[in-house]
Coordinates of C-alpha atoms in Angstrom, one line a residue:
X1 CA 13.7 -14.7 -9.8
X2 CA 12.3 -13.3 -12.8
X3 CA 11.1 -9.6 -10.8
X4 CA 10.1 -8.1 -14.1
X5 CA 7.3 -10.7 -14.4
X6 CA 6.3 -10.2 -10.6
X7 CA 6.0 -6.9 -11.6
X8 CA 3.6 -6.8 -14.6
X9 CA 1.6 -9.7 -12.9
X10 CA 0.8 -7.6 -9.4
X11 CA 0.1 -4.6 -11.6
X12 CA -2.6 -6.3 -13.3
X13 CA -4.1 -8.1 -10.1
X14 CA -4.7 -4.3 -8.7
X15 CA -6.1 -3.5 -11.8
X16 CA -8.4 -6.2 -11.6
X17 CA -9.0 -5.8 -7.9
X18 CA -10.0 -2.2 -8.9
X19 CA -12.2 -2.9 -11.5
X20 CA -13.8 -5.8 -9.5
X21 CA -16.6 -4.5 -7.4
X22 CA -18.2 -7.8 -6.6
X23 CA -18.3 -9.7 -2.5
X24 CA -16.9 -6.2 -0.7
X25 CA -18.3 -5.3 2.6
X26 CA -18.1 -2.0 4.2
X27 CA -16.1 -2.0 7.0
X28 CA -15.0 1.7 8.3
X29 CA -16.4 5.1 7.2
X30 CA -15.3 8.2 7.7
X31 CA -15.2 11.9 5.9
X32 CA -12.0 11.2 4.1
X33 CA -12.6 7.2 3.5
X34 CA -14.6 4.0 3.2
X35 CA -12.7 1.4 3.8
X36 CA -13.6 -2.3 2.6
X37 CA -13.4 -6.3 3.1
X38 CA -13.8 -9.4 1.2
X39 CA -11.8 -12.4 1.9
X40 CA -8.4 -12.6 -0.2
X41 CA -7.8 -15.0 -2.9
X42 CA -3.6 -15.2 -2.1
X43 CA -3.7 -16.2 1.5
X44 CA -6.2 -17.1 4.1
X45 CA -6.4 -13.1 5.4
X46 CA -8.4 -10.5 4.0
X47 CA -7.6 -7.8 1.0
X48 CA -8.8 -4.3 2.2
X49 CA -9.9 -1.6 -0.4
X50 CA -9.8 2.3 0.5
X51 CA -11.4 4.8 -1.2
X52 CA -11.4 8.3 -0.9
X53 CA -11.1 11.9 -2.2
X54 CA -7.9 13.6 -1.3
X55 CA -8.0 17.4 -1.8
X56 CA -5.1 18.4 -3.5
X57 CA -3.1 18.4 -7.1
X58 CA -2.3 15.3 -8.9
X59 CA 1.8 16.2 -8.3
X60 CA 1.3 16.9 -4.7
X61 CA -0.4 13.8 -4.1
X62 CA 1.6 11.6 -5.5
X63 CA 4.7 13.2 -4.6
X64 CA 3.3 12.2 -1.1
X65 CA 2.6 8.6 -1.9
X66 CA 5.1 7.8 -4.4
X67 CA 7.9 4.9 -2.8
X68 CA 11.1 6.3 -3.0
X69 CA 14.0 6.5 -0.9
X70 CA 14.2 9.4 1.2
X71 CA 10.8 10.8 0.4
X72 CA 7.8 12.3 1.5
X73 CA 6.1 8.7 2.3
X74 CA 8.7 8.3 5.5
X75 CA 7.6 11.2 7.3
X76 CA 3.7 11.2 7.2
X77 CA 3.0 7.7 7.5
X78 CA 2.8 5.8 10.4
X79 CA 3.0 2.5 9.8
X80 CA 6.5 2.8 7.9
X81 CA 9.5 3.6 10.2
X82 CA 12.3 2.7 7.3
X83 CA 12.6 2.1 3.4
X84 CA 15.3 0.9 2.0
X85 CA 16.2 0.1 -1.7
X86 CA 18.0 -3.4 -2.1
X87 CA 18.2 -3.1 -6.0
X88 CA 16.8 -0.9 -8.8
X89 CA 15.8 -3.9 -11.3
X90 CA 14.9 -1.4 -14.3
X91 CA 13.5 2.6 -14.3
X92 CA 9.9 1.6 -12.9
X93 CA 10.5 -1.3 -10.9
X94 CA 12.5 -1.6 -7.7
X95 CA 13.0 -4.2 -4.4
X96 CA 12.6 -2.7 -1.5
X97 CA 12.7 -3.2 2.4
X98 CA 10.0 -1.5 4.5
X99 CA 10.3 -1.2 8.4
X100 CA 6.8 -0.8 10.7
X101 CA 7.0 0.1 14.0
X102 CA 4.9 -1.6 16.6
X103 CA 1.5 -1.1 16.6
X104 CA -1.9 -1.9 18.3
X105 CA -0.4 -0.5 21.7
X106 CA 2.4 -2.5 21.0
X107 CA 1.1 -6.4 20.3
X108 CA 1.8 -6.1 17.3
X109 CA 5.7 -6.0 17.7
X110 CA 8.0 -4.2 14.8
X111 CA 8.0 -6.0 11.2
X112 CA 10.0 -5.9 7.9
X113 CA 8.8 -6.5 4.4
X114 CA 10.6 -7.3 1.4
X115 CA 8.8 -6.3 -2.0
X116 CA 8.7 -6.1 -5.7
X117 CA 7.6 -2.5 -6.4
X118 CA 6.5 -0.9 -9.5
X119 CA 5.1 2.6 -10.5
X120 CA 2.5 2.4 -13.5
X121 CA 1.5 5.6 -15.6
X122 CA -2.7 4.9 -17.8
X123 CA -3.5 7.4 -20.5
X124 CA -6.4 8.8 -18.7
X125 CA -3.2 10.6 -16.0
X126 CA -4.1 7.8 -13.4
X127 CA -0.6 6.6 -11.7
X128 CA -0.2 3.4 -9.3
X129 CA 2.3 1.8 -7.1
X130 CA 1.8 -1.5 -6.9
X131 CA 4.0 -4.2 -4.8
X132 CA 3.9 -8.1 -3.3
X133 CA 6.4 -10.1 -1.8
X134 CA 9.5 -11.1 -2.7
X135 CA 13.2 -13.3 -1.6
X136 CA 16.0 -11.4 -2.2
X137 CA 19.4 -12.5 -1.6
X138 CA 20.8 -9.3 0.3
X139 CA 18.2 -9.2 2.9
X140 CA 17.1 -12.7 4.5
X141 CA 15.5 -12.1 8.0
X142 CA 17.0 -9.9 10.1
X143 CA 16.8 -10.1 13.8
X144 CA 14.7 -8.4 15.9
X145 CA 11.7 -8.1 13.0
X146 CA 9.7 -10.3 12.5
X147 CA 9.3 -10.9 8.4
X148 CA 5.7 -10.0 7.3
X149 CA 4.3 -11.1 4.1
X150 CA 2.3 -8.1 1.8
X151 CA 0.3 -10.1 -1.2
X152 CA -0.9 -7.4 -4.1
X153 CA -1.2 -3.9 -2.8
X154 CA -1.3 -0.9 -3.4
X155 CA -2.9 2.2 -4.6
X156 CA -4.1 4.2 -7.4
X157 CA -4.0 8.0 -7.7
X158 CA -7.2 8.8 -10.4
X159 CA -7.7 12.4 -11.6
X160 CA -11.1 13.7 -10.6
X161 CA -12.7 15.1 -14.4
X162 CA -13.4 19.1 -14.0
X163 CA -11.9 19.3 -10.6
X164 CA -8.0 19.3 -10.8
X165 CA -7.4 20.1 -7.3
X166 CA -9.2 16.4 -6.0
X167 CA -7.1 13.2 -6.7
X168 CA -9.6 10.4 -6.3
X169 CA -7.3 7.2 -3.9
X170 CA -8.0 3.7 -4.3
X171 CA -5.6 1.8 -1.9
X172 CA -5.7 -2.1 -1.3
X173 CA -3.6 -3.6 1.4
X174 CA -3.4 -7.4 2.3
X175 CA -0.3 -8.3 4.4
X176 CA 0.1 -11.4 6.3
X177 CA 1.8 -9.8 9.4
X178 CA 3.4 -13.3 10.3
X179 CA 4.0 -14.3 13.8
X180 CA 1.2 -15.6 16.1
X181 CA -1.0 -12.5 16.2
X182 CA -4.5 -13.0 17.3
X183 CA -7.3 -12.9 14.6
X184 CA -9.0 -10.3 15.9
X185 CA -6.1 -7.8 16.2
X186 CA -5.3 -8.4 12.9
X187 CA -8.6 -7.4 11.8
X188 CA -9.2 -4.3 14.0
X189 CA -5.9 -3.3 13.0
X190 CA -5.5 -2.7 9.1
X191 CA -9.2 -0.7 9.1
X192 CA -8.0 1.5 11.7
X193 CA -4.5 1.5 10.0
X194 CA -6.2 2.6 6.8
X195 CA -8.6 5.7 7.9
X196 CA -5.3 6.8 9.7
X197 CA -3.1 6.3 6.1
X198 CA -6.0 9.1 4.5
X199 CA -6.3 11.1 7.3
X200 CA -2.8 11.8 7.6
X201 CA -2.0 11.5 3.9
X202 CA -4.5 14.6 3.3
X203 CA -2.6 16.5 6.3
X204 CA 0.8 16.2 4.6
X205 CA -1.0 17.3 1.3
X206 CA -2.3 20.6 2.8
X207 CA 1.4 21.2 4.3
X208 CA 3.0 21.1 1.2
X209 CA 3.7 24.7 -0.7

């Protein structure tokens, strides 16, 4: 599997999700995020956008968010439990496992994820991580998980102009959980799941030094 090409193709399917800002539909607000909806082009689910102001610097935030083996990412957020790196393919783009734990008062029972992931530096100081689904010999499905699907995701860490302490966060998330989960705790879930992801992101922020 060319993972090279996965790569540059799911970076420029966030871009164009970004950039898009036709058919979305507001589905959560709060202080730190609006989260919203439009139905998904890569699988009959729905592709969720976030987008928020995180106060901080540029470093901290993304030194928060970035997806790396024993980082920061492990300990604030909730909805990853393990990360695991199956094979760096090149300097910016890596395969990866992800755990979750369970979730939605536990109907939504623990899941694994195998992805392509790639970091992406733009001129303007704007940095993403952007990652889809992929096989990979050295990790079929393991028992006791069962294997989710995440199409292009992601986020994007945007400098705010004139105010270097706010990182502007654009994340998009559209994961086919697998397994016979009910529609509607699907879709209650990854809104929820989101404002949680900003809320607790800007918490881990303000603890850094």
């Amino acid at each position: 599997m060319d993972y090279i090409h996965t790569a540059r193709s799911v970076e420029d399917r966030l871009l164009s999700y970004r950039k898009d800002e036709s058919g979305w539909k507001t589905c959560k607000k709060t202080n730190d995020v609006v989260v919203y909806w439009r139905p998904s082009c890569e699988f009959a689910g729905y592709v969720y956008k976030g987008e928020g102001i995180v106060n901080g610097s540029p470093e901290k935030v993304w030194d928060c968010l970035k997806p790396e083996i024993n980082g920061l990412r492990v300990k604030w957020d909730a909805n990853i439990k393990k990360f695991e790196l199956l094979e760096q393919v090149s300097s910016d783009v890596s395969i990866c496992r992800t755990v979750t734990p369970s979730a939605a008062m536990g109907i939504i029972s623990p899941r694994d994820f195998v992805d392509v992931i790639s970091v992406k530096r733009y001129e303007d100081g704007t940095v993403s991580s952007n990652a889809t689904n992929v096989s990979h010999p050295n990790c079929p499905p393991q028992p006791g998980y069962v294997r989710g699907f995440n199409h292009p995701c992601g986020c994007f860490c945007v400098p705010v102009p004139g105010e270097p302490g706010k990182m502007q966060l654009f994340s998009f998330f559209q994961t086919d959980l697998g397994g016979l989960l009910p529609r509607s705790v699907v879709d209650s879930f990854f809104p929820t799941s989101m404002v949680e992801f900003y809320s607790n992101l800007t918490k881990a922020v303000k603890s850094l030094k």
